[in-house]
Every structure is written in structure tokens, then in C-alpha cells.
mmCIF file of C-alpha atoms and ligand atoms in Angstrom:
data_model
loop_
_atom_site.group_PDB
_atom_site.id
_atom_site.type_symbol
_atom_site.label_atom_id
_atom_site.label_comp_id
_atom_site.label_asym_id
_atom_site.label_seq_id
_atom_site.Cartn_x
_atom_site.Cartn_y
_atom_site.Cartn_z
ATOM 1 C CA MET A 1 196.752 14.669 98.950
ATOM 2 C CA HIS A 2 199.903 14.189 100.942
ATOM 3 C CA ALA A 3 202.449 11.549 99.673
ATOM 4 C CA PRO A 4 201.849 8.214 101.074
ATOM 5 C CA ILE A 5 204.556 6.999 103.799
ATOM 6 C CA GLY A 6 206.347 3.556 103.507
ATOM 7 C CA THR A 7 204.862 2.549 100.166
ATOM 8 C CA GLY A 8 207.827 1.854 97.977
ATOM 9 C CA GLY A 9 210.670 3.972 98.922
ATOM 10 C CA GLN A 10 212.673 4.005 102.049
ATOM 11 C CA VAL A 11 211.136 5.231 105.515
ATOM 12 C CA HIS A 12 212.914 8.127 107.113
ATOM 13 C CA GLY A 13 212.424 9.787 110.487
ATOM 14 C CA LEU A 14 209.854 7.465 111.937
ATOM 15 C CA ALA A 15 209.827 5.665 115.114
ATOM 16 C CA PRO A 16 210.853 1.852 114.694
ATOM 17 C CA ALA A 17 207.290 0.821 115.881
ATOM 18 C CA THR A 18 205.985 2.890 113.225
ATOM 19 C CA ILE A 19 208.392 1.364 110.692
ATOM 20 C CA ALA A 20 207.642 -2.096 111.538
ATOM 21 C CA VAL A 21 203.844 -1.294 110.754
ATOM 22 C CA THR A 22 204.539 0.823 107.608
ATOM 23 C CA SER A 23 207.388 -0.105 105.559
ATOM 24 C CA GLY A 24 207.114 -2.376 102.536
ATOM 25 C CA ARG A 25 203.557 -1.542 101.902
ATOM 26 C CA PRO A 26 202.066 -1.765 98.142
ATOM 27 C CA GLU A 27 201.831 1.578 96.284
ATOM 28 C CA ARG A 28 198.632 3.315 97.726
ATOM 29 C CA THR A 29 196.172 3.005 94.901
ATOM 30 C CA PRO A 30 192.362 3.341 95.097
ATOM 31 C CA GLY A 31 191.110 -0.277 95.071
ATOM 32 C CA GLY A 32 194.581 -1.629 95.675
ATOM 33 C CA PRO A 33 195.424 -3.891 98.588
ATOM 34 C CA VAL A 34 197.055 -2.746 101.896
ATOM 35 C CA ASN A 35 199.336 -5.807 102.254
ATOM 36 C CA ALA A 36 201.698 -7.129 99.556
ATOM 37 C CA PRO A 37 200.427 -10.336 97.817
ATOM 38 C CA VAL A 38 202.068 -13.585 97.902
ATOM 39 C CA VAL A 39 203.274 -14.720 94.378
ATOM 40 C CA LEU A 40 203.703 -18.328 93.665
ATOM 41 C CA SER A 41 205.674 -18.740 90.503
ATOM 42 C CA SER A 42 208.972 -20.510 89.850
ATOM 43 C CA THR A 43 209.458 -18.626 86.695
ATOM 44 C CA TYR A 44 208.661 -15.385 84.845
ATOM 45 C CA VAL A 45 207.740 -14.599 81.176
ATOM 46 C CA SER A 46 210.686 -13.446 79.507
ATOM 47 C CA ALA A 47 212.265 -13.705 76.064
ATOM 48 C CA GLY A 48 215.468 -12.484 74.496
ATOM 49 C CA THR A 49 218.287 -10.865 76.551
ATOM 50 C CA PRO A 50 216.817 -9.993 79.833
ATOM 51 C CA PRO A 51 217.032 -6.459 81.135
ATOM 52 C CA PRO A 52 219.076 -6.016 84.348
ATOM 53 C CA GLY A 53 216.627 -6.298 87.412
ATOM 54 C CA ASP A 54 213.989 -8.190 85.532
ATOM 55 C CA LEU A 55 212.433 -11.222 87.357
ATOM 56 C CA LEU A 56 213.352 -14.433 85.560
ATOM 57 C CA TYR A 57 213.403 -17.293 87.883
ATOM 58 C CA ALA A 58 212.419 -17.522 91.548
ATOM 59 C CA ARG A 59 215.701 -18.713 93.038
ATOM 60 C CA ALA A 60 217.352 -15.438 91.923
ATOM 61 C CA GLY A 61 214.552 -13.230 93.258
ATOM 62 C CA THR A 62 210.813 -13.067 93.678
ATOM 63 C CA GLU A 63 208.506 -9.931 94.432
ATOM 64 C CA THR A 64 207.332 -11.574 97.643
ATOM 65 C CA TRP A 65 210.875 -11.258 99.237
ATOM 66 C CA VAL A 66 210.975 -7.456 98.400
ATOM 67 C CA PRO A 67 208.643 -5.956 100.966
ATOM 68 C CA PHE A 68 210.122 -8.014 104.045
ATOM 69 C CA GLU A 69 213.521 -7.163 102.765
ATOM 70 C CA ARG A 70 212.523 -3.383 102.440
ATOM 71 C CA ALA A 71 211.029 -3.440 105.914
ATOM 72 C CA LEU A 72 213.831 -5.233 107.688
ATOM 73 C CA ALA A 73 216.383 -2.648 106.328
ATOM 74 C CA ASP A 74 214.484 0.006 107.218
ATOM 75 C CA LEU A 75 214.430 -1.241 110.818
ATOM 76 C CA GLU A 76 218.127 -1.858 110.764
ATOM 77 C CA GLY A 77 218.790 1.631 109.419
ATOM 78 C CA ALA A 78 220.050 0.459 106.030
ATOM 79 C CA ALA A 79 219.589 2.303 102.737
ATOM 80 C CA LEU A 80 219.901 -1.143 100.921
ATOM 81 C CA PRO A 81 217.167 -3.693 100.903
ATOM 82 C CA GLY A 82 218.049 -6.585 103.238
ATOM 83 C CA LEU A 83 218.568 -10.291 101.937
ATOM 84 C CA VAL A 84 216.219 -12.959 103.066
ATOM 85 C CA PHE A 85 217.493 -16.577 103.267
ATOM 86 C CA GLY A 86 216.095 -19.999 103.962
ATOM 87 C CA SER A 87 217.141 -19.976 107.569
ATOM 88 C CA GLY A 88 219.201 -18.104 110.074
ATOM 89 C CA MET A 89 221.924 -20.660 109.567
ATOM 90 C CA ALA A 90 221.736 -20.149 105.739
ATOM 91 C CA ALA A 91 222.235 -16.383 106.216
ATOM 92 C CA ILE A 92 225.259 -17.162 108.771
ATOM 93 C CA ALA A 93 226.899 -19.535 106.114
ATOM 94 C CA ALA A 94 226.602 -16.582 103.618
ATOM 95 C CA ALA A 95 228.115 -14.193 105.963
ATOM 96 C CA MET A 96 230.956 -16.749 106.900
ATOM 97 C CA SER A 97 232.035 -16.942 103.297
ATOM 98 C CA LEU A 98 233.758 -13.608 104.033
ATOM 99 C CA VAL A 99 236.524 -15.841 105.822
ATOM 100 C CA PRO A 100 239.085 -17.098 103.123
ATOM 101 C CA HIS A 101 240.470 -20.561 103.157
ATOM 102 C CA GLY A 102 243.354 -20.230 105.860
ATOM 103 C CA GLY A 103 242.022 -17.120 107.336
ATOM 104 C CA ARG A 104 241.238 -16.226 110.972
ATOM 105 C CA LEU A 105 237.896 -16.053 112.512
ATOM 106 C CA VAL A 106 237.422 -14.431 115.808
ATOM 107 C CA ILE A 107 234.044 -15.503 117.332
ATOM 108 C CA ALA A 108 232.086 -15.116 120.664
ATOM 109 C CA ARG A 109 232.661 -18.280 122.611
ATOM 110 C CA HIS A 110 229.131 -18.473 123.758
ATOM 111 C CA ALA A 111 227.617 -17.663 120.246
ATOM 112 C CA TYR A 112 224.598 -19.757 119.113
ATOM 113 C CA GLN A 113 226.062 -23.367 119.276
ATOM 114 C CA VAL A 114 225.222 -24.327 115.558
ATOM 115 C CA THR A 115 227.300 -20.936 114.556
ATOM 116 C CA LEU A 116 230.193 -22.542 116.599
ATOM 117 C CA ALA A 117 229.792 -25.757 114.879
ATOM 118 C CA PHE A 118 229.909 -24.146 111.574
ATOM 119 C CA ALA A 119 233.134 -22.316 112.562
ATOM 120 C CA ASP A 120 234.637 -25.645 113.545
ATOM 121 C CA ASP A 121 233.612 -26.989 110.144
ATOM 122 C CA LEU A 122 235.508 -24.186 108.511
ATOM 123 C CA ALA A 123 238.549 -24.962 110.541
ATOM 124 C CA ALA A 124 238.160 -28.650 109.396
ATOM 125 C CA ARG A 125 237.603 -28.139 105.716
ATOM 126 C CA ALA A 126 239.228 -24.854 104.936
ATOM 127 C CA GLY A 127 242.002 -24.641 107.421
ATOM 128 C CA VAL A 128 240.548 -21.460 109.114
ATOM 129 C CA GLU A 129 242.060 -20.661 112.492
ATOM 130 C CA VAL A 130 238.912 -20.073 115.009
ATOM 131 C CA VAL A 131 239.634 -18.168 118.031
ATOM 132 C CA ARG A 132 237.015 -18.135 120.635
ATOM 133 C CA VAL A 133 236.818 -15.078 122.801
ATOM 134 C CA ASP A 134 234.714 -13.683 125.623
ATOM 135 C CA ILE A 135 232.770 -11.123 123.650
ATOM 136 C CA ALA A 136 232.381 -8.988 126.730
ATOM 137 C CA ASP A 137 236.055 -8.643 127.322
ATOM 138 C CA THR A 138 236.806 -5.745 124.895
ATOM 139 C CA ALA A 139 240.642 -5.799 125.546
ATOM 140 C CA ALA A 140 240.706 -9.674 124.827
ATOM 141 C CA VAL A 141 238.815 -9.445 121.594
ATOM 142 C CA THR A 142 240.913 -6.520 120.545
ATOM 143 C CA ALA A 143 244.053 -8.639 121.172
ATOM 144 C CA ALA A 144 242.565 -11.503 119.452
ATOM 145 C CA VAL A 145 241.497 -9.480 116.335
ATOM 146 C CA GLN A 146 245.001 -7.894 115.975
ATOM 147 C CA GLY A 147 246.678 -11.041 115.703
ATOM 148 C CA PRO A 148 249.723 -12.540 115.426
ATOM 149 C CA VAL A 149 248.024 -11.536 112.087
ATOM 150 C CA PRO A 150 244.841 -9.528 111.562
ATOM 151 C CA ALA A 151 241.554 -11.511 111.815
ATOM 152 C CA SER A 152 239.523 -11.980 108.560
ATOM 153 C CA LEU A 153 236.289 -11.573 110.427
ATOM 154 C CA LEU A 154 234.967 -10.821 113.919
ATOM 155 C CA TRP A 155 231.781 -12.586 114.876
ATOM 156 C CA VAL A 156 229.843 -10.838 117.396
ATOM 157 C CA GLU A 157 226.673 -12.069 119.252
ATOM 158 C CA SER A 158 225.241 -9.746 121.796
ATOM 159 C CA PRO A 159 223.520 -10.660 124.031
ATOM 160 C CA THR A 160 225.119 -13.961 123.636
ATOM 161 C CA ASN A 161 223.120 -17.305 123.242
ATOM 162 C CA PRO A 162 222.538 -18.538 125.922
ATOM 163 C CA MET A 163 225.076 -16.745 128.374
ATOM 164 C CA LEU A 164 223.627 -13.191 127.755
ATOM 165 C CA GLU A 165 227.135 -11.437 127.693
ATOM 166 C CA VAL A 166 226.764 -7.933 126.397
ATOM 167 C CA ALA A 167 229.473 -6.772 123.847
ATOM 168 C CA ASP A 168 230.737 -3.285 123.506
ATOM 169 C CA ILE A 169 229.953 -3.251 119.873
ATOM 170 C CA PRO A 170 231.034 0.348 118.834
ATOM 171 C CA ALA A 171 234.457 -0.335 120.560
ATOM 172 C CA LEU A 172 234.797 -3.800 119.029
ATOM 173 C CA VAL A 173 234.140 -2.270 115.491
ATOM 174 C CA ALA A 174 236.689 0.339 115.944
ATOM 175 C CA ALA A 175 239.216 -2.039 117.118
ATOM 176 C CA ALA A 176 238.629 -4.570 114.248
ATOM 177 C CA HIS A 177 238.288 -1.809 111.558
ATOM 178 C CA ALA A 178 241.694 -0.465 113.015
ATOM 179 C CA VAL A 179 243.288 -3.758 111.576
ATOM 180 C CA GLY A 180 240.922 -4.025 108.440
ATOM 181 C CA CYS A 181 238.962 -6.701 109.854
ATOM 182 C CA PRO A 182 235.168 -6.611 108.767
ATOM 183 C CA VAL A 183 232.529 -7.171 111.674
ATOM 184 C CA ALA A 184 229.514 -9.437 111.527
ATOM 185 C CA VAL A 185 226.845 -8.992 114.427
ATOM 186 C CA ASP A 186 224.083 -11.767 114.988
ATOM 187 C CA ASN A 187 221.191 -9.392 115.966
ATOM 188 C CA THR A 188 218.792 -12.030 116.806
ATOM 189 C CA PHE A 189 218.514 -11.487 120.421
ATOM 190 C CA ALA A 190 218.246 -7.908 120.637
ATOM 191 C CA THR A 191 216.340 -7.301 117.288
ATOM 192 C CA PRO A 192 216.811 -4.111 115.441
ATOM 193 C CA LEU A 193 214.550 -2.501 118.174
ATOM 194 C CA GLY A 194 217.087 -3.193 120.671
ATOM 195 C CA GLN A 195 220.254 -2.213 118.951
ATOM 196 C CA ARG A 196 221.093 -1.122 115.178
ATOM 197 C CA PRO A 197 224.733 -2.436 114.660
ATOM 198 C CA LEU A 198 225.145 -0.771 110.998
ATOM 199 C CA GLY A 199 224.802 2.508 112.781
ATOM 200 C CA TRP A 200 227.809 1.654 114.900
ATOM 201 C CA GLY A 201 229.880 0.597 111.898
ATOM 202 C CA ALA A 202 229.255 -3.102 111.846
ATOM 203 C CA ASP A 203 229.679 -4.511 108.159
ATOM 204 C CA VAL A 204 226.949 -7.203 108.253
ATOM 205 C CA VAL A 205 223.934 -7.848 110.404
ATOM 206 C CA VAL A 206 222.567 -11.328 110.528
ATOM 207 C CA HIS A 207 219.096 -12.702 111.834
ATOM 208 C CA SER A 208 217.522 -15.729 112.512
ATOM 209 C CA VAL A 209 214.028 -14.284 111.356
ATOM 210 C CA THR A 210 212.727 -17.470 112.997
ATOM 211 C CA LYS A 211 212.809 -15.818 116.297
ATOM 212 C CA TYR A 212 211.486 -12.306 117.058
ATOM 213 C CA LEU A 213 211.143 -11.070 113.725
ATOM 214 C CA ALA A 214 208.570 -13.701 112.728
ATOM 215 C CA GLY A 215 207.641 -14.063 116.121
ATOM 216 C CA HIS A 216 205.032 -16.871 116.232
ATOM 217 C CA SER A 217 207.305 -20.044 116.118
ATOM 218 C CA ASP A 218 205.704 -21.032 112.625
ATOM 219 C CA VAL A 219 208.430 -20.335 110.096
ATOM 220 C CA VAL A 220 212.175 -20.927 109.787
ATOM 221 C CA LEU A 221 213.869 -18.105 107.932
ATOM 222 C CA GLY A 222 216.995 -15.905 108.034
ATOM 223 C CA ALA A 223 218.261 -12.432 106.801
ATOM 224 C CA ILE A 224 221.469 -10.502 106.100
ATOM 225 C CA VAL A 225 221.319 -6.624 106.156
ATOM 226 C CA VAL A 226 224.410 -4.764 104.837
ATOM 227 C CA ASP A 227 224.872 -1.260 103.656
ATOM 228 C CA ASP A 228 227.629 -1.659 101.091
ATOM 229 C CA ALA A 229 226.534 -2.298 97.536
ATOM 230 C CA ASP A 230 229.497 -4.597 96.746
ATOM 231 C CA LEU A 231 229.006 -6.677 99.933
ATOM 232 C CA ARG A 232 225.347 -6.869 99.050
ATOM 233 C CA ALA A 233 225.951 -7.990 95.471
ATOM 234 C CA ARG A 234 228.250 -10.640 96.800
ATOM 235 C CA PHE A 235 225.798 -12.057 99.280
ATOM 236 C CA GLU A 236 222.882 -12.126 96.674
ATOM 237 C CA ALA A 237 225.259 -13.943 94.298
ATOM 238 C CA TYR A 238 225.924 -16.379 97.145
ATOM 239 C CA ARG A 239 222.433 -16.887 97.823
ATOM 240 C CA THR A 240 221.591 -17.552 94.183
ATOM 241 C CA LEU A 241 224.668 -19.887 93.643
ATOM 242 C CA HIS A 242 223.929 -21.966 96.716
ATOM 243 C CA GLY A 243 220.141 -21.790 96.390
ATOM 244 C CA SER A 244 219.641 -20.874 100.235
ATOM 245 C CA ILE A 245 216.469 -19.149 99.414
ATOM 246 C CA ALA A 246 213.280 -18.543 101.335
ATOM 247 C CA GLY A 247 209.761 -19.567 100.300
ATOM 248 C CA PRO A 248 207.196 -16.886 99.579
ATOM 249 C CA TRP A 249 204.739 -18.154 102.228
ATOM 250 C CA GLU A 250 207.453 -18.103 104.770
ATOM 251 C CA VAL A 251 208.436 -14.352 104.031
ATOM 252 C CA TRP A 252 204.926 -13.327 103.799
ATOM 253 C CA LEU A 253 204.359 -14.824 107.404
ATOM 254 C CA ALA A 254 207.420 -13.149 108.590
ATOM 255 C CA LEU A 255 206.218 -9.746 107.158
ATOM 256 C CA ARG A 256 202.840 -10.409 108.874
ATOM 257 C CA GLY A 257 204.669 -11.095 112.259
ATOM 258 C CA LEU A 258 206.856 -8.095 111.871
ATOM 259 C CA ARG A 259 203.973 -5.788 111.968
ATOM 260 C CA THR A 260 203.676 -6.506 115.624
ATOM 261 C CA LEU A 261 207.291 -6.625 116.487
ATOM 262 C CA ALA A 262 207.297 -3.581 118.763
ATOM 263 C CA LEU A 263 204.327 -4.767 120.745
ATOM 264 C CA ARG A 264 205.622 -8.325 121.313
ATOM 265 C CA VAL A 265 209.088 -7.274 122.134
ATOM 266 C CA GLY A 266 208.009 -4.501 124.439
ATOM 267 C CA ARG A 267 205.584 -6.751 126.314
ATOM 268 C CA SER A 268 208.001 -9.701 126.526
ATOM 269 C CA GLN A 269 210.931 -7.463 127.569
ATOM 270 C CA ALA A 270 208.953 -5.857 130.369
ATOM 271 C CA SER A 271 207.905 -9.347 131.568
ATOM 272 C CA ALA A 272 211.439 -10.646 131.372
ATOM 273 C CA ALA A 273 212.633 -7.787 133.573
ATOM 274 C CA GLU A 274 209.943 -8.471 136.219
ATOM 275 C CA LEU A 275 210.355 -12.033 136.307
ATOM 276 C CA ALA A 276 214.236 -11.945 136.624
ATOM 277 C CA ARG A 277 213.699 -9.471 139.375
ATOM 278 C CA ARG A 278 211.454 -11.882 141.216
ATOM 279 C CA LEU A 279 213.574 -15.054 140.404
ATOM 280 C CA ALA A 280 216.818 -13.133 141.799
ATOM 281 C CA THR A 281 215.143 -13.570 145.257
ATOM 282 C CA HIS A 282 213.522 -16.930 144.914
ATOM 283 C CA PRO A 283 214.891 -19.401 147.588
ATOM 284 C CA ARG A 284 215.195 -22.139 145.128
ATOM 285 C CA VAL A 285 217.431 -20.163 142.582
ATOM 286 C CA VAL A 286 221.183 -20.085 142.654
ATOM 287 C CA GLU A 287 221.783 -17.563 139.849
ATOM 288 C CA VAL A 288 219.873 -15.411 137.438
ATOM 289 C CA ARG A 289 221.130 -13.854 134.304
ATOM 290 C CA HIS A 290 219.328 -10.930 132.802
ATOM 291 C CA PRO A 291 220.880 -7.658 131.610
ATOM 292 C CA SER A 292 218.114 -5.612 133.563
ATOM 293 C CA LEU A 293 219.399 -6.788 136.839
ATOM 294 C CA PRO A 294 221.548 -4.195 138.464
ATOM 295 C CA GLN A 295 223.895 -6.987 139.597
ATOM 296 C CA ASP A 296 224.263 -8.601 136.145
ATOM 297 C CA PRO A 297 227.676 -8.237 134.540
ATOM 298 C CA GLY A 298 226.044 -6.883 131.196
ATOM 299 C CA HIS A 299 223.838 -4.420 133.100
ATOM 300 C CA SER A 300 225.626 -0.994 132.721
ATOM 301 C CA ARG A 301 226.769 -1.806 129.147
ATOM 302 C CA ALA A 302 223.451 -2.774 127.865
ATOM 303 C CA LYS A 303 221.807 0.344 129.651
ATOM 304 C CA ARG A 304 224.266 2.524 127.659
ATOM 305 C CA LEU A 305 224.086 0.724 124.349
ATOM 306 C CA MET A 306 220.618 -1.129 124.173
ATOM 307 C CA ASN A 307 217.292 0.062 124.059
ATOM 308 C CA GLY A 308 215.535 -2.468 126.544
ATOM 309 C CA PHE A 309 217.394 -5.622 127.989
ATOM 310 C CA GLY A 310 215.946 -8.392 125.696
ATOM 311 C CA SER A 311 213.481 -11.187 126.717
ATOM 312 C CA ILE A 312 215.870 -14.106 127.318
ATOM 313 C CA ILE A 313 216.717 -14.956 130.849
ATOM 314 C CA GLY A 314 219.180 -17.643 132.327
ATOM 315 C CA VAL A 315 218.394 -19.312 135.526
ATOM 316 C CA ARG A 316 220.203 -21.882 137.632
ATOM 317 C CA PRO A 317 217.893 -23.555 140.070
ATOM 318 C CA VAL A 318 219.367 -25.055 143.440
ATOM 319 C CA GLY A 319 220.232 -28.865 142.948
ATOM 320 C CA GLY A 320 222.180 -29.051 139.606
ATOM 321 C CA ALA A 321 221.277 -30.284 136.244
ATOM 322 C CA GLY A 322 218.655 -32.806 137.625
ATOM 323 C CA ALA A 323 216.845 -30.146 139.545
ATOM 324 C CA ALA A 324 216.713 -27.989 136.180
ATOM 325 C CA ASP A 325 215.058 -30.898 134.410
ATOM 326 C CA ALA A 326 212.685 -31.350 137.191
ATOM 327 C CA VAL A 327 211.773 -27.678 136.787
ATOM 328 C CA VAL A 328 211.245 -28.071 133.194
ATOM 329 C CA ASP A 329 208.901 -31.209 134.010
ATOM 330 C CA ALA A 330 206.900 -29.286 136.685
ATOM 331 C CA LEU A 331 205.854 -26.421 134.429
ATOM 332 C CA ARG A 332 202.368 -26.440 133.096
ATOM 333 C CA LEU A 333 202.054 -23.044 131.131
ATOM 334 C CA TRP A 334 205.640 -22.654 129.821
ATOM 335 C CA VAL A 335 206.432 -24.802 126.857
ATOM 336 C CA PRO A 336 209.323 -27.241 126.966
ATOM 337 C CA ALA A 337 211.022 -26.609 123.673
ATOM 338 C CA THR A 338 214.018 -25.295 121.942
ATOM 339 C CA SER A 339 214.114 -22.095 119.909
ATOM 340 C CA LEU A 340 212.872 -18.747 121.274
ATOM 341 C CA GLY A 341 211.313 -15.378 120.524
ATOM 342 C CA GLY A 342 207.811 -16.745 119.847
ATOM 343 C CA VAL A 343 204.618 -15.365 121.477
ATOM 344 C CA GLU A 344 204.557 -18.337 123.902
ATOM 345 C CA SER A 345 207.110 -18.684 126.722
ATOM 346 C CA SER A 346 209.293 -21.564 126.335
ATOM 347 C CA LEU A 347 212.421 -22.951 128.097
ATOM 348 C CA GLU A 348 215.166 -25.623 127.934
ATOM 349 C CA ARG A 349 218.359 -26.757 129.657
ATOM 350 C CA ARG A 350 220.726 -25.944 127.153
ATOM 351 C CA ARG A 351 223.447 -28.485 128.098
ATOM 352 C CA ARG A 352 220.828 -31.225 127.145
ATOM 353 C CA PHE A 353 222.596 -30.799 123.911
ATOM 354 C CA ALA A 354 225.874 -32.541 123.770
ATOM 355 C CA THR A 355 227.067 -29.929 121.426
ATOM 356 C CA GLU A 356 226.659 -26.951 123.591
ATOM 357 C CA SER A 357 229.688 -25.153 124.931
ATOM 358 C CA LEU A 358 231.185 -26.760 127.962
ATOM 359 C CA THR A 359 231.766 -23.245 129.410
ATOM 360 C CA VAL A 360 227.719 -23.120 129.804
ATOM 361 C CA PRO A 361 226.710 -24.308 133.103
ATOM 362 C CA ASP A 362 225.286 -27.904 133.104
ATOM 363 C CA ASP A 363 222.007 -26.505 135.109
ATOM 364 C CA LEU A 364 221.507 -23.584 133.196
ATOM 365 C CA LEU A 365 217.903 -22.971 131.973
ATOM 366 C CA ARG A 366 217.279 -20.598 128.963
ATOM 367 C CA LEU A 367 214.002 -18.991 129.264
ATOM 368 C CA SER A 368 212.234 -17.100 126.477
ATOM 369 C CA VAL A 369 209.642 -15.029 127.716
ATOM 370 C CA GLY A 370 206.604 -14.483 125.621
ATOM 371 C CA ILE A 371 203.332 -12.376 125.716
ATOM 372 C CA GLU A 372 201.221 -14.032 128.122
ATOM 373 C CA ASP A 373 200.257 -12.308 131.316
ATOM 374 C CA VAL A 374 203.273 -11.918 133.581
ATOM 375 C CA GLU A 375 201.559 -13.127 136.660
ATOM 376 C CA ASP A 376 200.546 -16.402 135.117
ATOM 377 C CA LEU A 377 204.065 -16.981 134.035
ATOM 378 C CA TRP A 378 205.296 -16.113 137.366
ATOM 379 C CA SER A 379 202.804 -18.433 139.133
ATOM 380 C CA ASP A 380 203.775 -21.338 137.047
ATOM 381 C CA LEU A 381 207.581 -20.548 137.320
ATOM 382 C CA SER A 382 207.362 -20.291 141.160
ATOM 383 C CA GLN A 383 205.417 -23.339 141.868
ATOM 384 C CA ALA A 384 207.820 -25.435 139.646
ATOM 385 C CA LEU A 385 210.814 -24.138 141.583
ATOM 386 C CA TRP A 386 208.888 -24.717 145.016
ATOM 387 C CA THR A 387 208.853 -28.610 144.083
ATOM 388 C CA LEU A 388 212.728 -28.627 144.380
ATOM 389 C CA PRO A 389 214.145 -29.573 147.809
ATOM 390 C CA GLU A 390 216.247 -27.057 149.842
ATOM 391 C CA ALA A 391 219.683 -27.181 149.030
HETATM 392 N N1 PLP B 1 221.283 -17.071 115.653
HETATM 393 C C1 PLP B 1 220.803 -17.276 116.929
HETATM 394 C C2 PLP B 1 221.261 -16.510 117.899
HETATM 395 C C3 PLP B 1 219.973 -18.449 117.112
HETATM 396 O O1 PLP B 1 219.474 -18.393 118.447
HETATM 397 C C4 PLP B 1 219.665 -19.262 116.083
HETATM 398 C C5 PLP B 1 218.645 -20.333 116.314
HETATM 399 O O2 PLP B 1 218.295 -20.721 117.519
HETATM 400 C C6 PLP B 1 220.195 -19.005 114.857
HETATM 401 C C7 PLP B 1 221.167 -17.915 114.690
HETATM 402 C C8 PLP B 1 219.917 -19.911 113.808
HETATM 403 O O3 PLP B 1 218.727 -19.515 112.989
HETATM 404 P P1 PLP B 1 217.772 -20.524 112.290
HETATM 405 O O4 PLP B 1 217.257 -21.778 113.421
HETATM 406 O O5 PLP B 1 216.839 -19.857 111.831
HETATM 407 O O6 PLP B 1 218.640 -21.218 111.333
#
């Protein structure tokens, strides 16, 4: 009998779509389950000096995290298991702990708005100098990382949320490492199917698992993946000390969602490219941002570095913020909601949040394309845009 694949050990040499389905399965035993069970127990039987690695108490570790942590690491190309956290922000807070008091943080100016708020909080309570950069401008990021004094951490998001700028991650990693600065990449938008930053030398990858990885808008979860044992131990200790842990049901749901990642991402990316192409010539549209469009500033870089162009589109309708709100109101299929990466298509005007960066246009709609039929999505979008008066 051939050795089973993906049960227990790391998965080598398989395509990402296969890894998503295969990794983190239980050992293959006659009569055994094909899926990992959910174990609901806050504590474990133990007495005396606990042997290293034994499960003791569920804040420090539970078996229900293990299959997801293995599968995500395999998708990101990491030998070490990932670390699941209670939310994307909990994972981000852990990663940001690399910035010491009084350190310098260089961060994408259009990173997720709550990540930016976290950075501002570090500035206020820990004297951290926060330098916001255009992450697509490699020369500007390199200069910011170099200094006056070298940065303590470079925070990359690519494509950015919501402006969809595309970073040259390999070049940024080289520039940061040249001055001893570690690099963290929020890989939520691209997913590990779109890019694998650890393979380019990035030190830390973070995810809002809430989005594409779980994929059904029914859990809030985060994760970190690193391939350095000391760094992993540090983040694991952080998670235990801060208690920023995930519940077993959420992790089980995320693993269930992860199994269909390639199908969902493949479908939504293809639909996003088609919708972006049509939106670009719609008479009621001023500007469309999607890296698939040849005229998009991120196109050639995304083509070179990414596998696919992602499923988020930026659209500015004619008539300003009021018109953008009217489009949201006129849609019947697209769901007006924050968040992204679910099977359902959704959208929002980002500047409805007072906290969104002021460099994000007031009238920008962020569209998250789901897996519905693309013609149905187009009919709804197009009819909503046609309700707008001519400019
Ligand atoms: N990173 C990105 C790119 C996001 O879009 C989000 C949430 O929208 C987060 C991180 C935060 O993740 P969570 O909402 O799971 O805490």
C-alpha cells in the first residue's frame, strides 16, 4: 500500500489546490474519520511535571487548531505550523509586537484602516515613530526603511485595502533586510494561492482568516505563519500570554472553508476581472481599479509577481459620494456590508467610516466579488449604475 498523502506530515510537491484539500487530514486508519474532529475541552488530564508538548490547558493549545495550522503553513510553503489567533487583528497585534518601544514602523499608507489605527496607538502609547508610505513606490519605501535610523519593522499589504496598490515584495524584502529590518506581509487579499511572501524572504505572514481562507462570512479568525523557530515560539508565547486564542468551532469551520479555497478564489478572480473590464467602459463610471486591467498602475507588477489578480475591485461612479451611496442602495443582489472574501458578493463606500484614510477617494466603492453567476452580478451592477444621472 502506498503511503497516504497529507495525513500528519508536511505536504511536498503538490499543487496548492491539492494541498488545500489534502493537508491536515487525520492519519488514515481503517474505520477512522476523514476529517479532524472538534474537541471541546478547556483542560486535559495531567499530573506531575508535564512532559514538553503535552496538552494541558486550551489557552496554550488544543488539537483542533493543529490541522488548520498545518494546512495554512503548507499553503504558504512554511515548514513550521502556522499559529491561529482569535481574529486577524489579534494576529496583527502579535506581529506588531516586533516593534520595540521607541522603534520605527514603516507601513503601507493604505493598509487596512484598523491596522493603521493600531500603528497610531503604538505611536501614542509606546513612542513608536510611524512612517506611512506608498507601498507601490519601491524607492520611497526603501528610503523610509533605511532611515535616519533603520526601521524596526516594514509592514506590507499587497494588494492594499482598499486602493489595490501592488508592492514589489521581493525588492522590499531585500531593501529591508539590507538594514536588518524584518518584514511582515498581510496576505489577506492575495491569499497563499496568489502569492507566498515567505518564499520571497518575508519574515512574517499574517491573515485575516475571516476573509477568503474561511470564505463564508461566518467566522472571525486570524493567523500568523513564520518559518523561523524562535519567531514562532515568540508569537506562540504572545498568544498564550495575551489569551488571543481562537475557539475550536471557528477553526474547524475555517478548515472546512479552506478545502474549497482554490475553487472559490478561481471563480471570484475570473468574475472580478470580467466585471472590471466591463465597468471600465460603463458610461456612469469615472474610474475602476483592478490589477487585471492593462491600464491599472499595478497591472505589470501583479502579472509578474502574483498568480491571478484578486477578487476586489475599486469603483468610482460619476456624481461623487452621494452617487456611490445611491448605487449601494439600488443594488438587489450585491450585499451592502463591510468585510470581504465571502461566497456572496458585497460592497461598501469605504469613506463612510470616518476612520478611513483621507487619501482614499470619498466616492470609492470597494467591491468584493463572490462566486455567484457573473452575468447576474453584472446585470445588478449595471442597472444600479444606470440609475445615476449623466455627469
Ligand atoms: N487585514 C485586512 C487586509 C483586512 O481587510 C482585515 C479586516 O477587514 C483585517 C486584516 C482584520 O481582520 P479581522 O477582521 O479578522 O480582525
